[in-house]
Amino acid sequence: AAGMSAYDDFSRPRWSADGSALYYLWHSNVTLGDGGINRLDLRTKTSRAVVRSGLGGMGRPAEYDVAHDGTVAVEDYVKGGEPYSSGVYLVAPDGTTRRILVPENVGNSSWLCDTTHISCFPVEYPSWSPDGLALAFASYGVMLFPLKSQILRQAIAPPSGQVTSVDWSPDGRSVVYAGDQPKGQPSI
């Protein structure tokens, strides 16, 4: 795809719901801060940018997940020294429409608040529910955020440590998480 070189890093592949495409994250090692999320059509073998750094106010994509309808939830960051700012966006399948779900915040993660702004939590690693109606985030526990009600709730509170990634079960009734525990022990 345009803008990429042989020196770039590619990571975090995701299947489309119907298996006809792959999404992947790329970061440029030539142009600092350049990167994006591309969609590779497996039938035509063509790749196009769905999210590109600097377009529509977005920073460099850090983490993402793809809903069944192709909507992409992106956690981005703008690195200009420490601390960096981070936000979460929803991007339409064609890459044209962007909705800010979590505004840019200063710190090492995005902070998501419920509609009352009473409860706010750092959120990272978005994961779509199978029906596309909610997002789960890694945080101080597993946070669930239904898009309709926008009422954030802590679904799982780990005994200690922080959750570092989450994923939904295929039926959408459960989530699995991984995290760090004191003394370096993993938690799944």
XYZ file of N, CA, C and O in Angstrom:
752
model
N 0.845 -1.189 0.000
C 0.000 0.000 0.000
C 0.880 1.239 0.000
O 2.023 1.202 0.434
N 0.319 2.319 -0.460
C 1.066 3.573 -0.553
C 1.568 4.008 0.806
O 0.890 3.875 1.812
N 2.797 4.522 0.833
C 3.362 5.044 2.071
C 4.148 4.039 2.872
O 4.826 4.388 3.812
N 4.080 2.749 2.514
C 4.792 1.732 3.277
C 6.111 1.399 2.598
O 6.267 1.575 1.395
N 7.064 0.908 3.378
C 8.362 0.518 2.830
C 8.755 -0.850 3.381
O 8.127 -1.378 4.304
N 9.824 -1.388 2.844
C 10.327 -2.691 3.284
C 10.845 -2.642 4.715
O 11.086 -3.674 5.320
N 11.005 -1.445 5.277
C 11.551 -1.298 6.622
C 10.474 -1.150 7.691
O 10.788 -0.942 8.840
N 9.223 -1.242 7.314
C 8.139 -1.024 8.255
C 7.839 -2.272 9.082
O 8.170 -3.393 8.694
N 7.194 -2.051 10.235
C 6.761 -3.139 11.107
C 5.283 -3.420 10.869
O 4.481 -2.485 10.771
N 4.932 -4.697 10.818
C 3.548 -5.110 10.636
C 3.179 -6.016 11.804
O 3.965 -6.879 12.199
N 1.988 -5.822 12.370
C 1.602 -6.617 13.533
C 0.090 -6.636 13.708
O -0.642 -5.971 12.987
N -0.348 -7.374 14.705
C -1.729 -7.458 15.173
C -2.752 -7.758 14.070
O -3.701 -7.021 13.874
N -2.581 -8.860 13.332
C -3.555 -9.192 12.294
C -4.907 -9.568 12.898
O -4.971 -10.137 13.984
N -5.975 -9.229 12.198
C -7.342 -9.561 12.605
C -8.116 -9.997 11.363
O -8.026 -9.367 10.319
N -8.910 -11.049 11.493
C -9.784 -11.494 10.408
C -11.012 -10.603 10.334
O -11.514 -10.134 11.360
N -11.562 -10.426 9.149
C -12.899 -9.849 9.020
C -13.881 -10.928 9.454
O -13.544 -12.120 9.484
N -15.106 -10.531 9.787
C -16.095 -11.497 10.285
C -16.390 -12.594 9.269
O -16.599 -13.750 9.642
N -16.388 -12.263 7.984
C -16.695 -13.256 6.964
C -15.458 -13.980 6.427
O -15.558 -14.845 5.560
N -14.278 -13.631 6.931
C -13.053 -14.302 6.522
C -12.514 -13.879 5.168
O -11.565 -14.467 4.664
N -13.088 -12.848 4.570
C -12.654 -12.429 3.234
C -11.520 -11.409 3.258
O -10.959 -11.079 2.220
N -11.185 -10.906 4.450
C -10.156 -9.871 4.539
C -9.367 -10.016 5.828
O -9.834 -10.616 6.799
N -8.174 -9.465 5.812
C -7.338 -9.354 7.005
C -7.053 -7.882 7.256
O -6.797 -7.127 6.319
N -7.110 -7.498 8.513
C -6.697 -6.167 8.931
C -5.345 -6.318 9.609
O -5.069 -7.353 10.216
N -4.502 -5.309 9.503
C -3.209 -5.357 10.177
C -2.737 -3.950 10.489
O -3.107 -2.973 9.838
N -1.930 -3.863 11.511
C -1.359 -2.607 11.985
C 0.034 -2.468 11.380
O 0.770 -3.440 11.306
N 0.377 -1.264 10.918
C 1.738 -1.031 10.443
C 2.272 0.273 11.004
O 1.533 1.221 11.219
N 3.554 0.254 11.303
C 4.265 1.433 11.800
C 5.503 1.625 10.951
O 6.252 0.675 10.728
N 5.709 2.843 10.519
C 6.862 3.156 9.679
C 8.132 3.270 10.511
O 8.139 3.889 11.569
N 9.188 2.670 10.014
C 10.508 2.844 10.619
C 11.320 3.873 9.842
O 12.468 4.134 10.159
N 10.719 4.438 8.801
C 11.374 5.448 7.977
C 10.861 6.836 8.352
O 11.622 7.758 8.578
N 9.536 6.984 8.418
C 8.917 8.261 8.747
C 8.352 8.167 10.157
O 7.344 7.499 10.373
N 8.993 8.810 11.128
C 8.590 8.732 12.524
C 7.133 9.152 12.699
O 6.718 10.192 12.205
N 6.353 8.343 13.388
C 4.959 8.661 13.677
C 3.984 8.231 12.609
O 2.785 8.328 12.787
N 4.475 7.754 11.451
C 3.579 7.330 10.391
C 3.152 5.896 10.659
O 3.906 5.084 11.182
N 1.939 5.578 10.289
C 1.422 4.237 10.471
C -0.051 4.199 10.180
O -0.643 5.182 9.751
N -0.644 3.056 10.413
C -2.067 2.951 10.165
C -2.571 1.536 10.335
O -1.852 0.637 10.768
N -3.842 1.369 9.976
C -4.479 0.059 9.955
C -4.947 -0.150 8.527
O -5.669 0.688 7.969
N -4.500 -1.241 7.928
C -4.870 -1.552 6.551
C -5.786 -2.752 6.517
O -5.783 -3.587 7.433
N -6.546 -2.847 5.424
C -7.434 -3.977 5.165
C -6.967 -4.633 3.878
O -6.911 -3.995 2.833
N -6.610 -5.920 3.965
C -6.170 -6.691 2.816
C -7.321 -7.564 2.352
O -7.775 -8.450 3.087
N -7.811 -7.312 1.133
C -8.863 -8.126 0.540
C -8.206 -9.414 0.040
O -7.334 -9.368 -0.838
N -8.588 -10.557 0.590
C -7.932 -11.815 0.252
C -8.302 -12.329 -1.135
O -7.565 -13.120 -1.718
N -9.420 -11.857 -1.686
C -9.804 -12.278 -3.038
C -8.996 -11.543 -4.096
O -8.499 -12.142 -5.027
N -8.876 -10.215 -3.922
C -8.187 -9.401 -4.934
C -6.717 -9.169 -4.612
O -5.985 -8.648 -5.447
N -6.310 -9.501 -3.384
C -4.924 -9.284 -2.919
C -4.552 -7.804 -2.913
O -3.392 -7.447 -3.051
N -5.548 -6.932 -2.745
C -5.273 -5.496 -2.661
C -5.427 -5.026 -1.218
O -6.263 -5.529 -0.470
N -4.599 -4.073 -0.844
C -4.593 -3.525 0.508
C -4.914 -2.044 0.447
O -4.452 -1.338 -0.460
N -5.725 -1.581 1.397
C -6.029 -0.146 1.476
C -6.038 0.290 2.939
O -6.335 -0.508 3.835
N -5.704 1.551 3.144
C -5.695 2.105 4.498
C -7.116 2.348 4.968
O -7.921 2.953 4.256
N -7.440 1.866 6.147
C -8.710 2.182 6.806
C -8.470 3.327 7.783
O -9.286 4.224 7.915
N -7.328 3.296 8.446
C -6.921 4.345 9.386
C -5.489 4.712 9.036
O -4.652 3.844 8.825
N -5.219 6.004 8.981
C -3.867 6.473 8.684
C -3.501 7.547 9.692
O -4.305 8.424 10.006
N -2.307 7.515 10.218
C -1.845 8.518 11.182
C -2.025 9.916 10.612
O -1.782 10.151 9.438
N -2.468 10.823 11.484
C -2.577 12.222 11.101
C -3.840 12.592 10.368
O -4.125 13.765 10.177
N -4.650 11.636 9.941
C -5.879 11.957 9.218
C -7.049 12.030 10.184
O -7.218 11.167 11.027
N -7.839 13.048 10.071
C -9.018 13.187 10.911
C -8.703 13.372 12.375
O -9.487 13.015 13.230
N -7.530 13.927 12.690
C -7.168 14.194 14.069
C -6.598 13.000 14.804
O -6.329 13.065 15.991
N -6.394 11.897 14.106
C -5.891 10.703 14.773
C -4.379 10.724 14.868
O -3.696 11.230 13.999
N -3.891 10.138 15.944
C -2.464 9.926 16.085
C -2.092 8.587 15.480
O -2.818 8.045 14.640
N -1.015 8.030 15.923
C -0.544 6.743 15.429
C -1.318 5.632 16.117
O -1.334 5.553 17.345
N -1.992 4.756 15.361
C -2.752 3.675 15.987
C -1.859 2.793 16.855
O -0.759 2.434 16.456
N -2.343 2.470 18.042
C -1.595 1.620 18.965
C -2.248 0.247 19.070
O -1.593 -0.771 18.927
N -3.528 0.212 19.326
C -4.291 -1.023 19.447
C -5.612 -0.846 18.720
O -6.094 0.274 18.563
N -6.228 -1.950 18.318
C -7.510 -1.851 17.619
C -8.235 -3.183 17.660
O -7.657 -4.214 17.997
N -9.519 -3.152 17.286
C -10.285 -4.360 17.063
C -11.323 -4.044 16.000
O -11.722 -2.885 15.836
N -11.768 -5.067 15.271
C -12.700 -4.897 14.165
C -14.020 -5.573 14.526
O -14.037 -6.756 14.881
N -15.128 -4.817 14.425
C -16.461 -5.366 14.698
C -16.929 -6.206 13.514
O -16.362 -6.144 12.418
N -18.011 -6.957 13.726
C -18.541 -7.825 12.671
C -18.941 -7.051 11.420
O -18.893 -7.570 10.322
N -19.322 -5.779 11.564
C -19.712 -4.963 10.412
C -18.537 -4.207 9.793
O -18.703 -3.435 8.856
N -17.329 -4.413 10.323
C -16.145 -3.752 9.781
C -15.767 -2.456 10.476
O -14.748 -1.854 10.160
N -16.590 -1.997 11.435
C -16.236 -0.798 12.193
C -15.000 -1.096 13.025
O -14.903 -2.145 13.654
N -14.065 -0.160 13.019
C -12.807 -0.356 13.728
C -12.783 0.521 14.978
O -13.048 1.715 14.898
N -12.509 -0.073 16.128
C -12.264 0.685 17.359
C -10.754 0.815 17.475
O -10.038 -0.189 17.482
N -10.264 2.051 17.543
C -8.828 2.314 17.520
C -8.413 3.067 18.764
O -8.999 4.099 19.090
N -7.420 2.565 19.452
C -6.760 3.340 20.495
C -5.513 3.905 19.842
O -4.689 3.171 19.295
N -5.399 5.226 19.835
C -4.246 5.841 19.204
C -3.431 6.585 20.238
O -3.852 6.759 21.373
N -2.264 6.999 19.855
C -1.483 7.866 20.714
C -0.665 8.815 19.849
O -0.329 8.521 18.719
N -0.421 9.966 20.408
C 0.412 10.966 19.765
C 1.649 11.077 20.616
O 1.602 11.590 21.732
N 2.726 10.555 20.137
C 3.940 10.518 20.939
C 4.783 11.739 20.609
O 5.171 11.944 19.493
N 5.016 12.545 21.589
C 5.842 13.719 21.419
C 6.647 13.913 22.674
O 6.816 15.016 23.155
N 7.104 12.851 23.231
C 7.739 12.892 24.534
C 6.813 12.255 25.540
O 5.729 11.819 25.211
N 7.206 12.207 26.743
C 6.380 11.606 27.800
C 5.828 12.705 28.680
O 6.529 13.662 28.947
N 4.596 12.652 29.142
C 3.646 11.611 28.794
C 3.074 11.845 27.399
O 3.144 12.941 26.875
N 2.500 10.800 26.816
C 1.870 10.954 25.517
C 0.363 11.008 25.694
O -0.175 10.631 26.715
N -0.324 11.508 24.663
C -1.782 11.578 24.740
C -2.366 10.393 23.984
O -1.766 9.864 23.056
N -3.543 9.988 24.389
C -4.148 8.797 23.848
C -5.655 8.982 23.800
O -6.231 9.673 24.623
N -6.299 8.379 22.825
C -7.749 8.452 22.709
C -8.277 7.199 22.048
O -7.513 6.377 21.545
N -9.618 7.036 22.029
C -10.243 5.909 21.356
C -11.246 6.464 20.350
O -12.059 7.328 20.680
N -11.156 5.971 19.117
C -12.018 6.396 18.030
C -12.758 5.202 17.464
O -12.248 4.084 17.485
N -13.940 5.453 16.901
C -14.640 4.461 16.101
C -14.525 4.922 14.657
O -14.799 6.086 14.345
N -14.114 4.025 13.773
C -13.888 4.363 12.372
C -14.757 3.466 11.506
O -14.761 2.241 11.673
N -15.496 4.080 10.571
C -16.365 3.336 9.660
C -15.533 2.388 8.795
O -14.347 2.628 8.571
N -16.156 1.319 8.285
C -15.414 0.343 7.490
C -14.666 0.936 6.292
O -13.609 0.446 5.931
N -15.194 1.989 5.700
C -14.509 2.590 4.547
C -13.456 3.611 4.967
O -12.785 4.200 4.128
N -13.328 3.857 6.265
C -12.310 4.768 6.775
C -12.684 6.230 6.749
O -11.907 7.077 7.176
N -13.887 6.564 6.285
C -14.248 7.974 6.123
C -14.829 8.615 7.371
O -14.610 9.788 7.608
N -15.590 7.894 8.144
C -16.270 8.476 9.294
C -15.541 8.093 10.568
O -15.299 6.918 10.815
N -15.209 9.123 11.364
C -14.550 8.883 12.644
C -15.387 9.504 13.749
O -15.808 10.642 13.630
N -15.603 8.733 14.795
C -16.323 9.252 15.960
C -15.422 9.103 17.167
O -14.881 8.021 17.411
N -15.254 10.174 17.896
C -14.425 10.122 19.093
C -15.232 9.465 20.202
O -16.286 9.955 20.585
N -14.764 8.344 20.679
C -15.405 7.668 21.801
C -14.770 8.128 23.104
O -15.439 8.363 24.086
N -13.460 8.254 23.098
C -12.707 8.736 24.245
C -11.799 9.841 23.747
O -10.944 9.605 22.904
N -11.987 11.081 24.219
C -11.131 12.177 23.763
C -9.672 11.945 24.134
O -9.365 11.174 25.038
N -8.792 12.635 23.417
C -7.365 12.551 23.723
C -7.139 12.982 25.167
O -7.701 13.964 25.632
N -6.334 12.234 25.860
C -5.995 12.525 27.245
C -4.493 12.445 27.420
O -3.824 11.693 26.728
N -3.980 13.184 28.358
C -2.560 13.108 28.645
C -2.333 12.014 29.670
O -3.030 11.931 30.669
N -1.391 11.180 29.419
C -1.095 10.058 30.299
C -0.747 8.863 29.452
O -0.671 8.956 28.234
N -0.583 7.726 30.057
C -0.174 6.572 29.278
C -1.334 5.700 28.844
O -1.146 4.612 28.370
N -2.562 6.156 29.021
C -3.709 5.430 28.492
C -4.879 6.393 28.380
O -4.853 7.499 28.890
N -5.916 5.957 27.675
C -7.133 6.747 27.530
C -7.985 6.571 28.779
O -7.943 5.536 29.421
N -8.776 7.575 29.098
C -9.682 7.493 30.242
C -11.104 7.574 29.733
O -11.466 8.513 29.040
N -11.904 6.571 30.044
C -13.292 6.518 29.615
C -14.182 6.769 30.818
O -13.999 6.171 31.872
N -15.132 7.675 30.653
C -16.064 8.021 31.738
C -17.464 7.596 31.345
O -17.811 7.575 30.160
N -18.303 7.299 32.332
C -19.693 7.038 32.023
C -20.379 8.372 31.728
O -19.757 9.428 31.780
N -21.652 8.331 31.383
C -22.352 9.545 30.963
C -22.450 10.584 32.081
O -22.611 11.760 31.806
N -22.318 10.196 33.327
C -22.376 11.149 34.439
C -21.008 11.769 34.731
O -20.905 12.726 35.480
N -19.958 11.192 34.154
C -18.565 11.601 34.394
C -18.171 11.449 35.864
O -17.256 12.101 36.339
N -18.876 10.569 36.562
C -18.524 10.285 37.949
C -17.482 9.173 38.004
O -16.544 9.225 38.777
N -17.660 8.174 37.165
C -16.729 7.047 37.136
C -15.877 7.119 35.880
O -16.393 7.059 34.775
N -14.578 7.263 36.042
C -13.647 7.291 34.921
C -12.539 6.273 35.173
O -12.062 6.142 36.295
N -12.163 5.543 34.136
C -11.139 4.514 34.251
C -10.221 4.578 33.039
O -10.663 4.883 31.941
N -8.943 4.251 33.220
C -8.073 4.148 32.051
C -8.492 2.928 31.229
O -8.837 1.892 31.800
N -8.523 3.069 29.915
C -8.930 1.951 29.057
C -7.907 1.759 27.947
O -7.385 2.713 27.397
N -7.612 0.494 27.681
C -6.698 0.129 26.620
C -7.187 -1.156 25.971
O -8.029 -1.849 26.512
N -6.637 -1.498 24.824
C -6.904 -2.747 24.134
C -8.404 -2.991 23.919
O -8.987 -3.888 24.519
N -9.047 -2.201 23.064
C -10.485 -2.399 22.819
C -10.779 -3.766 22.203
O -9.992 -4.270 21.405
N -11.909 -4.344 22.595
C -12.357 -5.621 22.056
C -13.866 -5.556 21.843
O -14.622 -5.331 22.789
N -14.313 -5.721 20.592
C -15.735 -5.678 20.263
C -16.450 -6.935 20.741
O -15.909 -8.038 20.616
N -17.674 -6.769 21.201
C -18.527 -7.926 21.458
C -18.900 -8.530 20.100
O -18.897 -7.828 19.084
N -19.241 -9.822 20.054
C -19.578 -10.446 18.770
C -20.742 -9.773 18.043
O -20.772 -9.753 16.819
N -21.686 -9.189 18.783
C -22.816 -8.518 18.136
C -22.521 -7.057 17.788
O -23.346 -6.381 17.188
N -21.352 -6.556 18.164
C -20.968 -5.188 17.825
C -21.659 -4.110 18.641
O -21.588 -2.932 18.305
N -22.297 -4.476 19.745
C -23.057 -3.512 20.539
C -22.300 -2.998 21.754
O -22.767 -2.080 22.423
N -21.148 -3.597 22.063
C -20.394 -3.185 23.252
C -18.905 -3.372 23.006
O -18.492 -4.153 22.138
N -18.135 -2.661 23.787
C -16.687 -2.817 23.798
C -16.247 -3.234 25.190
O -16.814 -2.772 26.180
N -15.268 -4.106 25.247
C -14.597 -4.424 26.508
C -13.209 -3.800 26.419
O -12.628 -3.706 25.335
N -12.712 -3.328 27.551
C -11.394 -2.717 27.608
C -10.615 -3.317 28.765
O -11.183 -3.677 29.795
N -9.306 -3.359 28.601
C -8.418 -3.702 29.707
C -8.246 -2.450 30.555
O -8.170 -1.347 30.040
N -8.216 -2.616 31.856
C -8.102 -1.492 32.771
C -7.703 -2.047 34.129
O -6.990 -3.031 34.221
N -8.213 -1.422 35.169
C -8.095 -1.989 36.512
C -9.237 -2.969 36.649
O -10.220 -2.737 37.320
N -9.123 -4.054 35.924
C -10.190 -5.010 35.759
C -10.620 -4.995 34.312
O -9.951 -4.423 33.451
N -11.734 -5.648 34.018
C -12.308 -5.623 32.679
C -13.480 -4.655 32.710
O -14.398 -4.797 33.515
N -13.427 -3.658 31.834
C -14.475 -2.648 31.755
C -15.348 -2.940 30.545
O -14.834 -3.227 29.459
N -16.670 -2.882 30.716
C -17.613 -3.053 29.621
C -18.277 -1.714 29.330
O -18.655 -0.980 30.242
N -18.420 -1.410 28.042
C -18.996 -0.135 27.611
C -19.998 -0.391 26.492
O -19.631 -0.458 25.317
N -21.304 -0.566 26.835
C -22.323 -0.699 25.791
C -22.454 0.626 25.034
O -22.548 1.693 25.652
N -22.441 0.585 23.709
C -22.485 1.822 22.931
C -23.820 2.553 23.058
O -23.857 3.769 22.992
N -24.909 1.811 23.269
C -26.219 2.455 23.366
C -26.371 3.245 24.662
O -26.675 4.427 24.652
N -26.131 2.618 25.795
C -26.329 3.298 27.083
C -25.125 4.149 27.471
O -25.254 5.112 28.209
N -23.939 3.783 26.991
C -22.682 4.436 27.345
C -22.482 4.517 28.856
O -21.946 5.484 29.376
N -22.947 3.480 29.541
C -22.727 3.391 30.981
C -21.595 2.404 31.216
O -21.744 1.193 30.994
N -20.476 2.932 31.619
C -19.283 2.128 31.850
C -19.439 1.346 33.143
O -19.901 1.878 34.143
N -19.063 0.061 33.098
C -19.094 -0.713 34.333
C -17.920 -1.660 34.379
O -17.435 -2.133 33.353
N -17.482 -1.901 35.595
C -16.401 -2.855 35.803
C -17.031 -4.233 35.903
O -17.803 -4.509 36.814
N -16.720 -5.109 34.947
C -17.305 -6.444 34.922
C -16.486 -7.428 35.736
O -17.028 -8.347 36.339
N -15.173 -7.261 35.731
C -14.279 -8.160 36.457
C -13.239 -7.315 37.175
O -12.604 -6.457 36.566
N -13.095 -7.567 38.458
C -12.055 -6.902 39.233
C -11.011 -7.958 39.584
O -11.297 -8.884 40.331
N -9.808 -7.846 39.014
C -8.800 -8.848 39.343
C -8.375 -8.720 40.800
O -8.464 -7.637 41.384
N -7.906 -9.828 41.403
C -7.508 -9.770 42.806
C -6.374 -8.781 43.044
O -6.303 -8.157 44.084
N -5.488 -8.632 42.078
C -4.406 -7.654 42.166
C -3.798 -7.517 40.778
O -4.077 -8.309 39.889
N -2.986 -6.507 40.581
C -2.385 -6.302 39.271
C -3.331 -5.600 38.327
O -4.401 -5.139 38.712
N -2.945 -5.524 37.066
C -3.740 -4.830 36.062
C -4.009 -5.744 34.882
O -3.168 -6.546 34.498
N -5.202 -5.630 34.304
C -5.561 -6.394 33.119
C -4.840 -5.773 31.925
O -4.827 -4.552 31.762
N -4.237 -6.627 31.081
C -3.474 -6.124 29.943
C -4.106 -6.432 28.592
O -3.717 -5.846 27.594
N -5.060 -7.348 28.530
C -5.783 -7.598 27.284
C -7.069 -8.357 27.597
O -7.177 -9.035 28.617
N -8.052 -8.205 26.697
C -9.350 -8.862 26.861
C -9.839 -9.379 25.512
O -9.435 -8.882 24.469
N -10.739 -10.367 25.570
C -11.406 -10.857 24.364
C -12.734 -11.475 24.780
O -12.886 -11.952 25.899
N -13.690 -11.452 23.870
C -15.028 -11.996 24.112
C -15.093 -13.455 23.688
O -14.414 -13.867 22.752
N -15.979 -14.206 24.326
C -16.280 -15.557 23.856
C -17.108 -15.423 22.575
O -17.740 -14.388 22.343
N -17.132 -16.452 21.719
C -17.897 -16.360 20.473
C -19.383 -16.063 20.670
O -19.995 -15.397 19.836
N -19.969 -16.512 21.784
C -21.396 -16.244 22.017
C -21.642 -14.907 22.717
O -22.786 -14.512 22.931
N -20.590 -14.199 23.107
C -20.732 -12.875 23.722
C -21.164 -12.898 25.176
O -21.441 -11.848 25.752
N -21.204 -14.051 25.803
C -21.664 -14.131 27.189
C -20.537 -14.076 28.203
O -20.778 -13.911 29.387
N -19.290 -14.212 27.739
C -18.149 -14.221 28.650
C -16.997 -13.433 28.036
O -16.924 -13.266 26.827
N -16.100 -12.988 28.904
C -14.847 -12.393 28.440
C -13.695 -13.118 29.126
O -13.834 -13.633 30.233
N -12.582 -13.170 28.424
C -11.362 -13.729 28.984
C -10.372 -12.577 29.066
O -10.422 -11.648 28.247
N -9.531 -12.605 30.073
C -8.551 -11.539 30.199
C -7.212 -12.115 30.618
O -7.122 -13.207 31.151
N -6.179 -11.339 30.329
C -4.845 -11.678 30.801
C -4.315 -10.447 31.518
O -4.677 -9.304 31.184
N -3.469 -10.670 32.517
C -2.952 -9.532 33.257
C -1.705 -9.893 34.019
O -1.236 -11.036 34.005
N -1.177 -8.884 34.668
C 0.031 -9.039 35.472
C -0.351 -9.125 36.938
O -1.227 -8.420 37.399
N 0.328 -9.975 37.650
C 0.151 -10.118 39.080
C 1.460 -9.720 39.759
O 2.512 -9.718 39.119
N 1.412 -9.402 41.030
C 2.661 -9.137 41.732
C 3.628 -10.316 41.593
O 3.200 -11.460 41.421
N 4.894 -10.041 41.645
C 5.969 -11.044 41.525
C 6.034 -11.658 40.136
O 6.552 -12.753 39.953
N 5.436 -10.960 39.121
C 5.579 -11.408 37.749
C 4.767 -12.607 37.331
O 5.011 -13.188 36.289
N 3.799 -13.036 38.137
C 2.977 -14.190 37.790
C 1.884 -13.765 36.818
O 1.227 -12.755 37.038
N 1.661 -14.534 35.751
C 0.573 -14.196 34.822
C -0.789 -14.536 35.413
O -0.892 -15.379 36.311
N -1.817 -13.874 34.933
C -3.176 -14.139 35.368
C -4.053 -14.252 34.121
O -4.102 -13.339 33.317
N -4.708 -15.407 33.971
C -5.621 -15.605 32.829
C -6.937 -16.104 33.377
O -6.973 -16.931 34.247
